[in-house]
Coordinates of C-alpha atoms in Angstrom, one line a residue:
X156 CA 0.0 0.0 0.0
X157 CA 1.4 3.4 -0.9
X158 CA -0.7 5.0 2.3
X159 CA -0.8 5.0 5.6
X160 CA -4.8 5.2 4.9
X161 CA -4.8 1.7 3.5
X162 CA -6.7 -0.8 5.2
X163 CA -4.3 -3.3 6.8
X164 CA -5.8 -6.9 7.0
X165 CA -5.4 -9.7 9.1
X166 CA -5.6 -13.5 8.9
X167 CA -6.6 -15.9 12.0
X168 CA -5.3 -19.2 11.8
X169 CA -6.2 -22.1 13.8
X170 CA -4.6 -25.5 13.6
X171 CA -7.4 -28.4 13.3
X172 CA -6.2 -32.1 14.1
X173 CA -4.1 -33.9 10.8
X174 CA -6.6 -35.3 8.7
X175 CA -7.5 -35.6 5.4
X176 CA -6.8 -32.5 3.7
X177 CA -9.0 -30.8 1.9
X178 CA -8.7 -29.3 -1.4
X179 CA -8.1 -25.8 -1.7
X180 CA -9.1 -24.7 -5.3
X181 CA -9.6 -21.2 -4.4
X182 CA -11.5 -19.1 -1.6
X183 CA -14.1 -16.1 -1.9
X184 CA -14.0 -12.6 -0.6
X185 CA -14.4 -9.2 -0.9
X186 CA -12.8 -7.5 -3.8
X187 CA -9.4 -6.2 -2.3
X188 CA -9.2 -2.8 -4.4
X189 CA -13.0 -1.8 -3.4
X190 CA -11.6 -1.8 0.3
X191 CA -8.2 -0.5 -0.2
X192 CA -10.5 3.0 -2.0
X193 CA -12.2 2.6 1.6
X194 CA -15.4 1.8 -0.2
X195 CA -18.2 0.6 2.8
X196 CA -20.2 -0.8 -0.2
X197 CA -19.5 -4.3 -1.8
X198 CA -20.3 -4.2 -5.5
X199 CA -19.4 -7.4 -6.3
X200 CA -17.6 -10.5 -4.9
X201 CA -14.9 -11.6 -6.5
X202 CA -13.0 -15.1 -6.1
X203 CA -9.3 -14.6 -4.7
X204 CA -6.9 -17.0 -3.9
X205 CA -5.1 -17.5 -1.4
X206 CA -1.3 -17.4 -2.7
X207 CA 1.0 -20.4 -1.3
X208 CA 1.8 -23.7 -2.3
X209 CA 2.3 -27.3 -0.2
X210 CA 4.1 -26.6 2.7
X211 CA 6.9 -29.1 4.3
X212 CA 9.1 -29.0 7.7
X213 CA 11.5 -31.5 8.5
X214 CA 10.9 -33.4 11.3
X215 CA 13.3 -33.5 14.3
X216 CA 15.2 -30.3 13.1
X217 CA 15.6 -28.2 16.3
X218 CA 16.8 -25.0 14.6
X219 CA 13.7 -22.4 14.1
X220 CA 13.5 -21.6 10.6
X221 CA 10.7 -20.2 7.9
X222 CA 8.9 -22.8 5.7
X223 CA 6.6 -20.9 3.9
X224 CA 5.0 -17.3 3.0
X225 CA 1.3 -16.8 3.0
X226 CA 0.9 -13.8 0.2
X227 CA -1.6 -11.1 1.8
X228 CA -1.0 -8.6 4.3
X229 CA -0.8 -8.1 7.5
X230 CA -1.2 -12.1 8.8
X231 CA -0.4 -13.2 12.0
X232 CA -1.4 -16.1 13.9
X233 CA 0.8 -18.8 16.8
X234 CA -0.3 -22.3 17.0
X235 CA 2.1 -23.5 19.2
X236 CA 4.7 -25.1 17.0
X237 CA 4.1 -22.5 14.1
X238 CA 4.1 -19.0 13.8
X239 CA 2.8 -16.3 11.1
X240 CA 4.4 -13.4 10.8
X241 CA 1.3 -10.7 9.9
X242 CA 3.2 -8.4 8.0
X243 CA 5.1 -10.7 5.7
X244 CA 3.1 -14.0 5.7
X245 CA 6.4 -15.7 6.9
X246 CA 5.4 -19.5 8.6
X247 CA 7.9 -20.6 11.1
X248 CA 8.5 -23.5 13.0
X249 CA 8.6 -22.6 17.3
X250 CA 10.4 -26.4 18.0
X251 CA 11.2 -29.8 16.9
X252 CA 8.3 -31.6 15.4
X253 CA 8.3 -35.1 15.1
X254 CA 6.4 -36.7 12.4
X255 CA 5.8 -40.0 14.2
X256 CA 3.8 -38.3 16.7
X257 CA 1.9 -35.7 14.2
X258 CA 2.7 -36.1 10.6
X259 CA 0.9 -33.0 9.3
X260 CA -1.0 -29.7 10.5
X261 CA -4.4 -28.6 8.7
X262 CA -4.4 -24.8 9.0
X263 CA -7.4 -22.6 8.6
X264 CA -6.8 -18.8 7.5
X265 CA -9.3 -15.8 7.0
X266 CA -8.5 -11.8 6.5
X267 CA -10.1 -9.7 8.4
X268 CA -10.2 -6.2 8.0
X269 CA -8.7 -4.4 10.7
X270 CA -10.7 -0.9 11.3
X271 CA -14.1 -2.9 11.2
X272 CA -12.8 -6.3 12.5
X273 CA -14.9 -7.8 9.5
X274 CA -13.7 -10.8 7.5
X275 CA -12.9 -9.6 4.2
X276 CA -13.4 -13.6 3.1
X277 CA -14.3 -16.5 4.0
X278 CA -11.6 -18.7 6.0
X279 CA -9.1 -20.9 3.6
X280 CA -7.2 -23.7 5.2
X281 CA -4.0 -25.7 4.4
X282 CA -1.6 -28.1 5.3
X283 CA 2.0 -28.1 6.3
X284 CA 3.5 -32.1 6.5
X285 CA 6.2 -32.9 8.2
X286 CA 8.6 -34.3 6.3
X287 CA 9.7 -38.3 7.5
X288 CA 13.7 -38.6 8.3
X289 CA 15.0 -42.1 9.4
X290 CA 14.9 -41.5 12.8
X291 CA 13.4 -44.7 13.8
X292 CA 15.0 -48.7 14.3
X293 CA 12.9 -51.4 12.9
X294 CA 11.4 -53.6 15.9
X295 CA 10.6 -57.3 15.4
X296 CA 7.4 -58.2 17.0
X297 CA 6.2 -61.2 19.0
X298 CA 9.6 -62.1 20.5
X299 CA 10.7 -64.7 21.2
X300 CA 10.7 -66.9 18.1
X301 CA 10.5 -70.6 18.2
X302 CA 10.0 -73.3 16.3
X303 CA 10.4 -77.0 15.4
X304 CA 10.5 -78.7 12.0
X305 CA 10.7 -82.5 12.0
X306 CA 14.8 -84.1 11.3
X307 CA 15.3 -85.0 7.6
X308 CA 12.6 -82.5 6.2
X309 CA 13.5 -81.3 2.4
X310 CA 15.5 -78.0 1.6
X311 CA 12.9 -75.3 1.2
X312 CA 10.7 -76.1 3.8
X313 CA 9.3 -73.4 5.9
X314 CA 10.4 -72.3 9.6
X315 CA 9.3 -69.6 11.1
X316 CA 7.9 -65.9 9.7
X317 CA 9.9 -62.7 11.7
X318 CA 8.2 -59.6 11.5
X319 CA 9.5 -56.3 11.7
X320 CA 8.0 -52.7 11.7
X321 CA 9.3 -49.5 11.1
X322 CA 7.7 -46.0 12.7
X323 CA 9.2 -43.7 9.9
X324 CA 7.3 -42.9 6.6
X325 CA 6.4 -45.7 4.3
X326 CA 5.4 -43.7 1.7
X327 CA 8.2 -41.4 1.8
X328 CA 11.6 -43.0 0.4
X329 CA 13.3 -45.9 1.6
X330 CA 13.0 -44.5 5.5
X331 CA 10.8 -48.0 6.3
X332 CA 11.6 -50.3 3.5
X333 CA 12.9 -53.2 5.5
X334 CA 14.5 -56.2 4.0
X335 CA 15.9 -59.1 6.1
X336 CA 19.2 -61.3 6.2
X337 CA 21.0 -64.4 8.0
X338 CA 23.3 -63.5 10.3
X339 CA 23.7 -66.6 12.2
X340 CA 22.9 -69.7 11.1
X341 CA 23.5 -70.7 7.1
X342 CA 24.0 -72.9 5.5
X343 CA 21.1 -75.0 7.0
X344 CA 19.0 -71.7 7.0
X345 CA 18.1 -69.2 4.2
X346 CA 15.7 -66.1 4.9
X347 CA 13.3 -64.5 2.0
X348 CA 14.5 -60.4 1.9
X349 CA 11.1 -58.8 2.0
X350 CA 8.9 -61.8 3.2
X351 CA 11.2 -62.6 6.5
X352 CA 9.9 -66.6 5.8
X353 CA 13.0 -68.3 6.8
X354 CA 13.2 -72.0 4.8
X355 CA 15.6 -74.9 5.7
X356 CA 18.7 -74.6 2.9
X357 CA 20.4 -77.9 3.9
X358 CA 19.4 -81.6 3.6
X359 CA 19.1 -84.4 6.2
X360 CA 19.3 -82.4 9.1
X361 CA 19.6 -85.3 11.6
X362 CA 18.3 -84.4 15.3
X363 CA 20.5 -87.6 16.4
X364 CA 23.5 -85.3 15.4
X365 CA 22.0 -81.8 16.3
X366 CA 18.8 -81.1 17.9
X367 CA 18.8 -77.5 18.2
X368 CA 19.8 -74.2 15.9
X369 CA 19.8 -70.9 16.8
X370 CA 19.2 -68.6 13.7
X371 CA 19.6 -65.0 14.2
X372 CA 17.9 -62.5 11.7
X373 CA 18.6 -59.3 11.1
X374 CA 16.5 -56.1 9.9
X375 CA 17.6 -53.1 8.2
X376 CA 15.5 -50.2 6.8
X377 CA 16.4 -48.3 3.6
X378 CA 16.7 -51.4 1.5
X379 CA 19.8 -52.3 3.5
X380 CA 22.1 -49.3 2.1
X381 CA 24.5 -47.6 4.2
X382 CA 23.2 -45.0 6.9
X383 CA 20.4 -47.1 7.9
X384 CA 19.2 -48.9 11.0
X385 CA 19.3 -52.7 11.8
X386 CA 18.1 -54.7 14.4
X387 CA 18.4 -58.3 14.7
X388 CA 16.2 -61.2 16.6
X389 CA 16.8 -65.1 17.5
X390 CA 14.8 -68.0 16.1
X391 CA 15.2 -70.5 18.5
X392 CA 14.4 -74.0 15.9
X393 CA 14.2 -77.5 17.2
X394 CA 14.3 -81.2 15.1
X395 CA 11.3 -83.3 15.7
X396 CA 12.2 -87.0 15.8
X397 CA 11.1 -89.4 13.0
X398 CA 11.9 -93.0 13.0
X399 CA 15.0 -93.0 11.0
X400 CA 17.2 -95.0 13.2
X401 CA 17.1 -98.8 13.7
X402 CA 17.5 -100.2 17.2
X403 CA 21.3 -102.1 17.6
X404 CA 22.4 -104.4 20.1
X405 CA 25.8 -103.4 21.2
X406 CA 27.0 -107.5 21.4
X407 CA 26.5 -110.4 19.7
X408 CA 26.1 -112.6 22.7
X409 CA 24.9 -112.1 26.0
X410 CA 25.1 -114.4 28.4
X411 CA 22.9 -115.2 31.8
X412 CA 23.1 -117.2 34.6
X413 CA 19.7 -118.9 36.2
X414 CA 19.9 -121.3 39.3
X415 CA 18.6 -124.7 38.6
X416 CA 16.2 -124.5 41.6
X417 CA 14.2 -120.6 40.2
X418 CA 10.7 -120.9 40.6
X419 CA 9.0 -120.4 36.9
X420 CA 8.4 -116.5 36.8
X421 CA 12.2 -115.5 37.4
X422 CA 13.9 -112.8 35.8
X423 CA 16.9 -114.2 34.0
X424 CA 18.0 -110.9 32.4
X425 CA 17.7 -107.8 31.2
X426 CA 18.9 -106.5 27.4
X427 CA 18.7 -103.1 25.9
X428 CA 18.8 -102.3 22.3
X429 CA 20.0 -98.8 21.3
X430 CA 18.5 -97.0 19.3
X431 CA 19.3 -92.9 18.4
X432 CA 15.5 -91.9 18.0
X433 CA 13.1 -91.3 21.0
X434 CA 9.7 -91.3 22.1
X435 CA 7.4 -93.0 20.4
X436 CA 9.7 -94.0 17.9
X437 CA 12.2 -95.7 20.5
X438 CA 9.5 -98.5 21.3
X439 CA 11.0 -101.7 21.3
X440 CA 9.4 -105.3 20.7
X441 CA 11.4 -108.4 21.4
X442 CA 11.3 -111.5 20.5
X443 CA 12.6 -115.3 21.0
X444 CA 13.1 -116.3 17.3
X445 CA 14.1 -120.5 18.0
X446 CA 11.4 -122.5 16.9
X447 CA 13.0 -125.8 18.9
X448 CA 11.0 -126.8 21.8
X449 CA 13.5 -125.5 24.4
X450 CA 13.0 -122.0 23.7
X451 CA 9.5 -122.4 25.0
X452 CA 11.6 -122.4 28.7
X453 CA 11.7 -118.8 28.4
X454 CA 9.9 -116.1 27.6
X455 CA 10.8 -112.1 26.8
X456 CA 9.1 -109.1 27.7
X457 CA 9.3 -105.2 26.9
X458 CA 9.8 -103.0 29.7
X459 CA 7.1 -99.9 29.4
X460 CA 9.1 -98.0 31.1
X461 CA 13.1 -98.6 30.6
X462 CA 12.6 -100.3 26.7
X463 CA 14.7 -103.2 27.8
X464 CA 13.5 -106.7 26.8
X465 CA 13.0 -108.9 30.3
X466 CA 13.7 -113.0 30.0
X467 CA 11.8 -114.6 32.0
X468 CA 11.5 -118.3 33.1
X469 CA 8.5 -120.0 31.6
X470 CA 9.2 -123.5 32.8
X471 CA 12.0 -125.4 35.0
X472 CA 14.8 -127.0 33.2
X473 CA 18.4 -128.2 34.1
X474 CA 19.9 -127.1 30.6
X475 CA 21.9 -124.9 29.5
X476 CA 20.1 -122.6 26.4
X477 CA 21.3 -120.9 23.7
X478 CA 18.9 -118.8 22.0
X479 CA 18.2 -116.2 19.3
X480 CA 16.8 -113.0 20.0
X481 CA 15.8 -110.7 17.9
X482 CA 14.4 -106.7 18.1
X483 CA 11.9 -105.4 15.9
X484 CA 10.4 -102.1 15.2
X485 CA 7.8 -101.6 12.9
X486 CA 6.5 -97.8 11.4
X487 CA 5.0 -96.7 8.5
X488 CA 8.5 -94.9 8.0
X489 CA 10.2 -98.2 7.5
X490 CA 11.0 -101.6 9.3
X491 CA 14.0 -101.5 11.8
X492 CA 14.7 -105.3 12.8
X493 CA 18.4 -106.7 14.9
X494 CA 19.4 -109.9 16.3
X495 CA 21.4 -111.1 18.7
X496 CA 22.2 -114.6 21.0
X497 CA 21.6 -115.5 24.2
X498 CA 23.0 -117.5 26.4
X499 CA 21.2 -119.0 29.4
X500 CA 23.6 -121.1 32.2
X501 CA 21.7 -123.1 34.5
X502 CA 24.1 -123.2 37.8
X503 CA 24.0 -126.0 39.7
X504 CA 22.3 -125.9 43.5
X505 CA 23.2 -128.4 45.9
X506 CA 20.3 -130.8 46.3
X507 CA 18.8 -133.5 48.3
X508 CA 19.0 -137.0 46.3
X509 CA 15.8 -137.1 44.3
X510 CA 13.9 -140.7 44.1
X511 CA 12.4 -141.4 40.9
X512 CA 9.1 -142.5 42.5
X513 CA 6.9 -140.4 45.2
X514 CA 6.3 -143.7 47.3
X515 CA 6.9 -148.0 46.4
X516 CA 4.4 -150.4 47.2
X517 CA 5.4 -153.9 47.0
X518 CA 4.3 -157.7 48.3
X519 CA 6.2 -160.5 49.5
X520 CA 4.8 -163.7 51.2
X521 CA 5.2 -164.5 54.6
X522 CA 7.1 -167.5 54.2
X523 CA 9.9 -165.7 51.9
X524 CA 13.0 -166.9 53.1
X525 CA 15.8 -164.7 54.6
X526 CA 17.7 -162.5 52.3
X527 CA 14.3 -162.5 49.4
X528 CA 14.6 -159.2 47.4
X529 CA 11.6 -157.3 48.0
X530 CA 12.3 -154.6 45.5
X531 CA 14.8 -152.0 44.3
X532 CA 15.1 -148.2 44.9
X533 CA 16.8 -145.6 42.9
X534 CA 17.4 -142.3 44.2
X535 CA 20.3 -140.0 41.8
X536 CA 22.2 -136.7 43.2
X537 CA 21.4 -134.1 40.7
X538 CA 24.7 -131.9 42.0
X539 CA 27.1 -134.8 41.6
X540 CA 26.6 -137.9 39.5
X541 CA 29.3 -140.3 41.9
X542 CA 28.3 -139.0 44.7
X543 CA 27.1 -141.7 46.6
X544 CA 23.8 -142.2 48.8
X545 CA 23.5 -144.2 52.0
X546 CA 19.4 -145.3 53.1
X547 CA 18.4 -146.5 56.4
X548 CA 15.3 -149.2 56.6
X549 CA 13.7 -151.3 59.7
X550 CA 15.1 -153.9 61.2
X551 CA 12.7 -156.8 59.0
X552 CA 14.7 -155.6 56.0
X553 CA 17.3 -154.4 54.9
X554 CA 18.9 -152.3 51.7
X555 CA 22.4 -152.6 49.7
X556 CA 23.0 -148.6 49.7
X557 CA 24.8 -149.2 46.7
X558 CA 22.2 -150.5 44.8
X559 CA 19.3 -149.6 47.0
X560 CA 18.0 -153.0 46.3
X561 CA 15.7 -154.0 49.7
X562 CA 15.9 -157.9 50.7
X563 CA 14.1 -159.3 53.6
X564 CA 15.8 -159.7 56.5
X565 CA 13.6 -161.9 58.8
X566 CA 11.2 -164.0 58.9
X567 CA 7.8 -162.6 58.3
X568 CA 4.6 -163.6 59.6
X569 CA 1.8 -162.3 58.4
X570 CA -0.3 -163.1 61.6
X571 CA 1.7 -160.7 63.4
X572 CA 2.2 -157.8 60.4
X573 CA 0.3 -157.9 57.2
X574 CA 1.7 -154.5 56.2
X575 CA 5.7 -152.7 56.9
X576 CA 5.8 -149.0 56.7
X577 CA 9.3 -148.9 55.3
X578 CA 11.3 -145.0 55.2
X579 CA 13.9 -145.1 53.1
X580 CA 16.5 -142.4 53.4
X581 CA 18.9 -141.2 51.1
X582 CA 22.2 -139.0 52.2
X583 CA 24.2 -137.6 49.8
X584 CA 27.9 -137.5 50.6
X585 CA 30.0 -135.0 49.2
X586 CA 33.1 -133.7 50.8
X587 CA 32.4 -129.3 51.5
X588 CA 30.8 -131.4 54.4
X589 CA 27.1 -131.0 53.0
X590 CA 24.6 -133.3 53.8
X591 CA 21.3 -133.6 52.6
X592 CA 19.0 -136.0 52.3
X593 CA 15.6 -137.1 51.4
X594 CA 13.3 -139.7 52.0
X595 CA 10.8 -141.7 50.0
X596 CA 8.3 -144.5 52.1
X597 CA 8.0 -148.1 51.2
X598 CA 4.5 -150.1 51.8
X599 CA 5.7 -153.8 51.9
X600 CA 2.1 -156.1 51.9
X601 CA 2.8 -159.7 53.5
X602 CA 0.8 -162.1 51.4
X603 CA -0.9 -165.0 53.8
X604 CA 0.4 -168.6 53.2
X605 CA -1.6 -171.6 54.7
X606 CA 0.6 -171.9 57.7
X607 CA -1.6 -172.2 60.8
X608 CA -4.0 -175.3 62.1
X609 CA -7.3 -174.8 62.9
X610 CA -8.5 -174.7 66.4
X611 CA -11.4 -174.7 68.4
X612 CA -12.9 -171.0 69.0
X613 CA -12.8 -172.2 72.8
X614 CA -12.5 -174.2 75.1
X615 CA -15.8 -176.3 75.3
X616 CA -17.1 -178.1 78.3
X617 CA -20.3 -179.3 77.4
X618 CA -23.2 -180.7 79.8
X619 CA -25.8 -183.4 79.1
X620 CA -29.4 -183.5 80.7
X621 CA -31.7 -186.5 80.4
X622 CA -33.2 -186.5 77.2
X623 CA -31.3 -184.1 75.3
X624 CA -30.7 -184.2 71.8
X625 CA -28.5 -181.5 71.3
X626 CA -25.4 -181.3 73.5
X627 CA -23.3 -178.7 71.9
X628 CA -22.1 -176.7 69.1
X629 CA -18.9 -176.1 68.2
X630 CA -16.8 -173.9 65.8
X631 CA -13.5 -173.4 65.2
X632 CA -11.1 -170.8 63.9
X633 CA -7.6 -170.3 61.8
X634 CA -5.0 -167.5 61.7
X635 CA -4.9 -167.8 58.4
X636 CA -6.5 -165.6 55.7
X637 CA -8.7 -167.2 52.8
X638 CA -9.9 -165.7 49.9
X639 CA -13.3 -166.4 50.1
X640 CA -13.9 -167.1 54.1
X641 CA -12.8 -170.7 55.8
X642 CA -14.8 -173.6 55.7
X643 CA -14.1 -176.3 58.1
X644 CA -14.7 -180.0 57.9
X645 CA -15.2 -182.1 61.3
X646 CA -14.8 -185.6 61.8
X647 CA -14.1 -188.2 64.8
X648 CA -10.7 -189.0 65.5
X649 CA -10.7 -192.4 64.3
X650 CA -7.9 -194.2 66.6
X651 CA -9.6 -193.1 69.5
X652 CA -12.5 -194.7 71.2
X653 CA -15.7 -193.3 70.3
X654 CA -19.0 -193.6 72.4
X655 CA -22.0 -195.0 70.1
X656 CA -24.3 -193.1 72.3
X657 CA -23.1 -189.7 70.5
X658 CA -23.1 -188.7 67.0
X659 CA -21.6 -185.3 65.5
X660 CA -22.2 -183.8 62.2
X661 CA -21.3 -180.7 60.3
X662 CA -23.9 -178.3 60.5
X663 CA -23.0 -175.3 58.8
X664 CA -19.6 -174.8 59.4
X665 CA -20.4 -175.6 62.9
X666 CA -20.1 -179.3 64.6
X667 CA -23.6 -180.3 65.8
X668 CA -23.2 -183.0 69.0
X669 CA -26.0 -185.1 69.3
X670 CA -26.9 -187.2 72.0
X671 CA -28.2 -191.0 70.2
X672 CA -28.5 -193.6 73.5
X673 CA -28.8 -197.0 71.9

């Protein structure tokens, strides 16, 4: 203006939350000349325009400093962080701004006329971004990373996903462009750039060998060039066993030792396979493979809980075994199959002699002369075959204790004992000064001969009255034992004198006396 007269106008601005912007294609107003004459009347309105274009102001720059004119008069307006000089439309910054926290300002603006405090137009408004610097480190999210991929899985296979953000500007250079890289842990492990999908890169990775990696990532913004920021993160990835191993058996034989005397049931031994996988997939099954029928004497179990396979006793035996054993594993991965021998020692216990019969039962007649063999008796010492055994009977017999054959040793009477309760003992001898013995009893039946008389059951003193028949009845007896009962005859004595006035006759077993006076 060439005069002091002229109107001096004034712009209020206020800042409104960032937001969308809206699009400034021009703003209306009073005509500018009508009230630079002083004119109070509006003739017409015509469309003026604010004069600026897109304002920027780099973030985090501490230094005040202009970053824009406004051109129109007389401005002025302080919105904390900004500043408009009213004389020469001059925008500058009060402090740092930081874009992360508010990346741009929307700025209303009117002019208002300053004698009548009237808006010469209506109110304009703008933006002023802040510009993005890289002033922010990418940060992986969701730490820790772990993972497991099963052993022996093919190259290309996928691990884990890292993520990383970046606070900067994604639309503004290469400020959050992030791209990722191995720093710890190739050649097994390969990272995609952008994706940050890291992939197995090496074959047969066996868990038997190593069961863990650690792979550390790193992140870098600006496309990874110089001047950037990096971070990095650990993937913590395990190997999941598969059944890729076959149990072994570390010898060929193995070799036991059972007592002769174990009760069926005993645990002969123990045997462990190896094998380099675990779990599920380190389940054993044993198994006797001998058809013969010896191998029937034992049995073999798997142990839940250790994986060894328990021999057990399935019968008693006094033999010495050797067996095959084998270990099989079956999966749908493949069949896994070992074998091995066994060898089972039965050690000796020293024993009583053992008869080869519970109990004897034998007969002999009475009359059997002295020195008759009743029977023979065999009794054997399992511990030692010479050993010898020594047996003590009754006094009515007697037995060689070489032989253990049993001969009578008396005479025998049947009458007195029909039956001998014989106990036969057998000591072994052996010379640690160990004896024991066992005994087995002997029934020894006397068989009756006809070698007693018969006799009268008493002694009879018969009466006679006058006029009786029947004087007396008489029976007799014998010692001796008949198979189907006695039966006696009776008869007068002929060479003695015999009274005519008395009669006998067999009545039944019984001798009938009759009295028969002539």
């Amino acid at each position: 203006m060439s005069t002091p007269s002229v109107l001096a106008m004034v712009t209020v601005f206020s800042m409104i939350p960032g937001g969308v912007l809206s699009d400034m294609r021009g703003t209306q107003g009073l005509e500018a000349q009508q009230l630079a004459q002083g004119s109070t009347h509006l003739h017409r309105r015509l469309k003026r325009g604010w004069i600026w274009k897109q304002l920027f102001v780099p973030e985090e720059d501490p230094t005040p400093r202009v970053i824009g004119q406004v051109s129109f008069q007389n401005w002025m307006s302080s919105i904390c962080v900004l500043i408009l000089d009213e004389y020469s439309g001059e925008i500058r910054t009060l402090k740092e701004l930081d874009r992360e926290e508010k990346a741009f300002y929307v700025l209303q603006a009117q002019a208002i006329n300053r004698r009548s405090n009237e808006p010469v137009e209506p109110q304009s408004e703008f933006i002023i971004k802040v510009q993005d610097i890289n002033d922010n480190i990418p940060q992986f999210q969701n730490e820790p990373y772990v993972s497991s991929i099963p052993e022996m899985c093919p190259t290309g296979t996928t691990v884990a996903q890292v993520t990383a953000t970046d606070a900067d500007d994604p639309m503004f250079g290469n400020n959050a462009k992030l791209i990722y890289s191995i720093l710890q842990g190739e050649p097994y492990f390969s990272v995609e750039p952008k994706t940050g999908i890291i992939l197995t890169s090496w074959p047969n990775m066996d868990r038997e060998v190593r069961e863990q990696y650690l792979v550390v990532v790193q992140v870098k913004d600006m496309l990874g060039l110089s001047g950037g920021y990096s971070s990095t993160t650990t993937v913590t990835v395990s190997l999941t066993d598969v059944n890729d191993n076959g149990p072994i058996f570390q010898h060929h034989l193995y070799t036991f030792a059972v007592p002769e005397n174990a009760e069926v049931g005993t645990t002969v031994g123990r045997i462990m396979a190896e094998d380099g996988d675990v779990g599920i997939n380190a389940k054993m099954t044993y198994s006797l493979e001998d058809d013969l029928e010896e191998s029937s004497t034992f049995i073999i179990k798997t142990d839940p809980v250790t994986q060894e396979g328990v021999v057990l006793l399935a019968k008693v035996s006094s033999c010495t075994f050797v067996l095959n054993l084998s270990i099989l594993f079956l999966s749908s991965y493949t069949e896994f199959r070992d074998r091995t021998t066994l060898k089972i020692v039965v050690e000796d216990v020293d024993e009583p002699p053992v008869f080869l019969m519970p109990l004897y039962e034998w007969k002999i007649p009475e009359n059997a002369a002295v020195g008759t063999v009743v029977g023979s008796i065999s009794a054997r010492d399992t511990d030692t075959v010479n050993n010898p055994i020594r047996s003590d009977t009754t006094k009515a017999f007697k037995i060689d204790p070489n032989n253990g054959t049993i001969t009578v040793a008396k005479a025998l009477d049947r009458e007195t004992a029909n039956w001998h309760n014989v106990t036969v003992a057998a000591t072994e001898t052996s010379k640690d000064g160990n004896h024991l013995s066992s005994s087995v009893v002997v029934f020894i039946k006397v068989l009756d001969i006809n070698d007693n008389v018969p006799r009268l059951a008493r002694d009879y003193q018969p009466y006679i009255c006058e006029g009786t028949q029947l004087i007396q009845l008489l029976s007799a007896v014998d010692p001796d034992e008949p198979v189907e009962g006695h039966h006696f005859y009776f008869s007068m004595v002929p060479e003695k004198h015999i009274n005519p006035n008395f009669t006998i006759r067999d009545n039944q077993g019984y001798l009938q006396i009759n009295n028969t006076p002539t």
